[in-house]
mmCIF file of C-alpha atoms in Angstrom:
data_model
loop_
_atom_site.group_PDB
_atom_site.id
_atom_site.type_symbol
_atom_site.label_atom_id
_atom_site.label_comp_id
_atom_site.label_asym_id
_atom_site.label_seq_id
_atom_site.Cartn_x
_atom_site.Cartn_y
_atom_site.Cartn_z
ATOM 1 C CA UNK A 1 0.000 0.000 0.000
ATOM 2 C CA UNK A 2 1.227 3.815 -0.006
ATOM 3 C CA UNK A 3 0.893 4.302 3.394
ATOM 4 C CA UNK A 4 3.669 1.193 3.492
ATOM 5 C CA UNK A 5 5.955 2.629 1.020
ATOM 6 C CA UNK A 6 5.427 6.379 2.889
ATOM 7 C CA UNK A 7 6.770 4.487 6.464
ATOM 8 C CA UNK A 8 10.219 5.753 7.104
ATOM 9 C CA UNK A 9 10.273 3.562 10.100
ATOM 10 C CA UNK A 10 9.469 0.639 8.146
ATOM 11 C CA UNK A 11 11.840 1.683 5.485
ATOM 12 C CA UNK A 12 14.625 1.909 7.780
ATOM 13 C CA UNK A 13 14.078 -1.200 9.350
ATOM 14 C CA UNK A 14 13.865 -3.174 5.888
ATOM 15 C CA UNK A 15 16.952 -1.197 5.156
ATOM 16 C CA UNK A 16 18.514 -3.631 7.435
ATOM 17 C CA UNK A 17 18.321 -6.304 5.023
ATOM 18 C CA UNK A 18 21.116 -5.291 1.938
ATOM 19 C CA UNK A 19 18.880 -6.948 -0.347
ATOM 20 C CA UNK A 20 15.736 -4.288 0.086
ATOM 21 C CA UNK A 21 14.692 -3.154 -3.226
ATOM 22 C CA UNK A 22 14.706 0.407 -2.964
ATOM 23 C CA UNK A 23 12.430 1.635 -5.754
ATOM 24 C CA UNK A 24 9.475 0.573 -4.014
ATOM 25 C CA UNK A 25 9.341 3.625 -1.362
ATOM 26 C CA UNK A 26 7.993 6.358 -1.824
ATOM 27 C CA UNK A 27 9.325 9.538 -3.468
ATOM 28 C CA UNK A 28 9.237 11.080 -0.561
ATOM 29 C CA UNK A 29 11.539 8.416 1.265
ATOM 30 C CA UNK A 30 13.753 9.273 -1.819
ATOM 31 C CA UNK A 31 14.357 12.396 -0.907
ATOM 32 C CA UNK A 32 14.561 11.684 2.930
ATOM 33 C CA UNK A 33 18.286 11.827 3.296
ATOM 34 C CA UNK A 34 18.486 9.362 6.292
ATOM 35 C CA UNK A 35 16.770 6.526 4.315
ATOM 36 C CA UNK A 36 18.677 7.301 1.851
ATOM 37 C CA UNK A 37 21.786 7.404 3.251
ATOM 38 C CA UNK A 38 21.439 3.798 4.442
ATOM 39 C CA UNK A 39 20.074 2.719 1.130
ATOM 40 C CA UNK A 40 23.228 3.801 -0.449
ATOM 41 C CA UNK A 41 25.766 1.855 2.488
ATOM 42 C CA UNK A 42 23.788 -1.060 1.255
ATOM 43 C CA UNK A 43 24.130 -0.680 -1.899
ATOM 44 C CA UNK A 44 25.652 2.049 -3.712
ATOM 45 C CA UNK A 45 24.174 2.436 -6.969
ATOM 46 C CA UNK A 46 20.447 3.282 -4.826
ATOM 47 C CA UNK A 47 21.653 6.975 -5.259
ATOM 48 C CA UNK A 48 19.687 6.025 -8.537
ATOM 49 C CA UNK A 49 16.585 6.284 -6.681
ATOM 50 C CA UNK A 50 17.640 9.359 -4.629
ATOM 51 C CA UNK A 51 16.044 12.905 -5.295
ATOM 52 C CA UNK A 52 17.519 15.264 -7.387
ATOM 53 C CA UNK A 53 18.499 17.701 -4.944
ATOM 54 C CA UNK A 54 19.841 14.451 -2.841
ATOM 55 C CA UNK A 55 22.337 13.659 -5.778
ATOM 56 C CA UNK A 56 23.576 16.779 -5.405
ATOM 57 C CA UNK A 57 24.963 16.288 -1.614
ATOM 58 C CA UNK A 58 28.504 15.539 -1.678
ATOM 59 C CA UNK A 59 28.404 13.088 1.245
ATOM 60 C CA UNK A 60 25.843 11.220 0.370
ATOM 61 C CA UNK A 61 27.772 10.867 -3.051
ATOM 62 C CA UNK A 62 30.994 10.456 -1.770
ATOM 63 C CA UNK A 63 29.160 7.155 0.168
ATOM 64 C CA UNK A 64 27.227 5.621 -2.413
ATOM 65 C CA UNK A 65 31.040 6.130 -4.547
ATOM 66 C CA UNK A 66 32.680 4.565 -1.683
ATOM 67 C CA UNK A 67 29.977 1.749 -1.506
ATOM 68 C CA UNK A 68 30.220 1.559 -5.440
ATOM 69 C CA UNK A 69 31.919 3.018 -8.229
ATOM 70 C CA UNK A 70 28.936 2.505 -10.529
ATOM 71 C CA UNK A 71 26.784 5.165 -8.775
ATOM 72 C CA UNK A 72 29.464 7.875 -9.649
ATOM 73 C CA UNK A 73 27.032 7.692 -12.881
ATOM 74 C CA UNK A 74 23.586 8.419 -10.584
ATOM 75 C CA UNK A 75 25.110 11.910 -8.700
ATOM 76 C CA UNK A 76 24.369 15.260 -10.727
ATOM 77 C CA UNK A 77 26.321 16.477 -12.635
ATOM 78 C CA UNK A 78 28.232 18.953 -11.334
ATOM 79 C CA UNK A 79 29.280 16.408 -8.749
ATOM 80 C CA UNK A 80 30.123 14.367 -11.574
ATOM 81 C CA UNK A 81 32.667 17.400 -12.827
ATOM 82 C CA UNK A 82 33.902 18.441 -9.564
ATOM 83 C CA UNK A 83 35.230 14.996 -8.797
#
């Protein structure tokens, strides 16, 4: 249901398991930068799913990077040139 996908508690405690698929929260839980800080730990290349203005915060880039390589590709752009 929304109202499941909307839970941050919820979200954070499924965010225990590594294997949570991330896409099914809500976009709000995309742009809520503690879920989606642990998404990325887990799994790097969930800075897919962040917000826009999410891929645009250095540490949570500089995690998901650290996490994975591959989600250098999901950060904006001028994280992408700033390197």
């Amino acid at each position: 249901s929304e109202e499941l996908r909307a839970d941050k508690e919820l979200a954070l405690l499924a965010l225990k398991d590594s294997a949570f698929d991330v896409s099914v929260l809500s976009e709000r839980l995309h742009a809520d930068r503690e879920v989606m800080t642990q998404a990325v730990l887990n799994k790097g290349t969930n800075l897919r799913f962040a917000s826009s203005s999410l891929k645009s915060e250095k540490p949570l880039v500089i995690d998901a990077v650290s996490q994975d390589g591959e989600a250098y590709e999901f950060a904006s752009i001028p994280l992408q040139v700033d390197r």
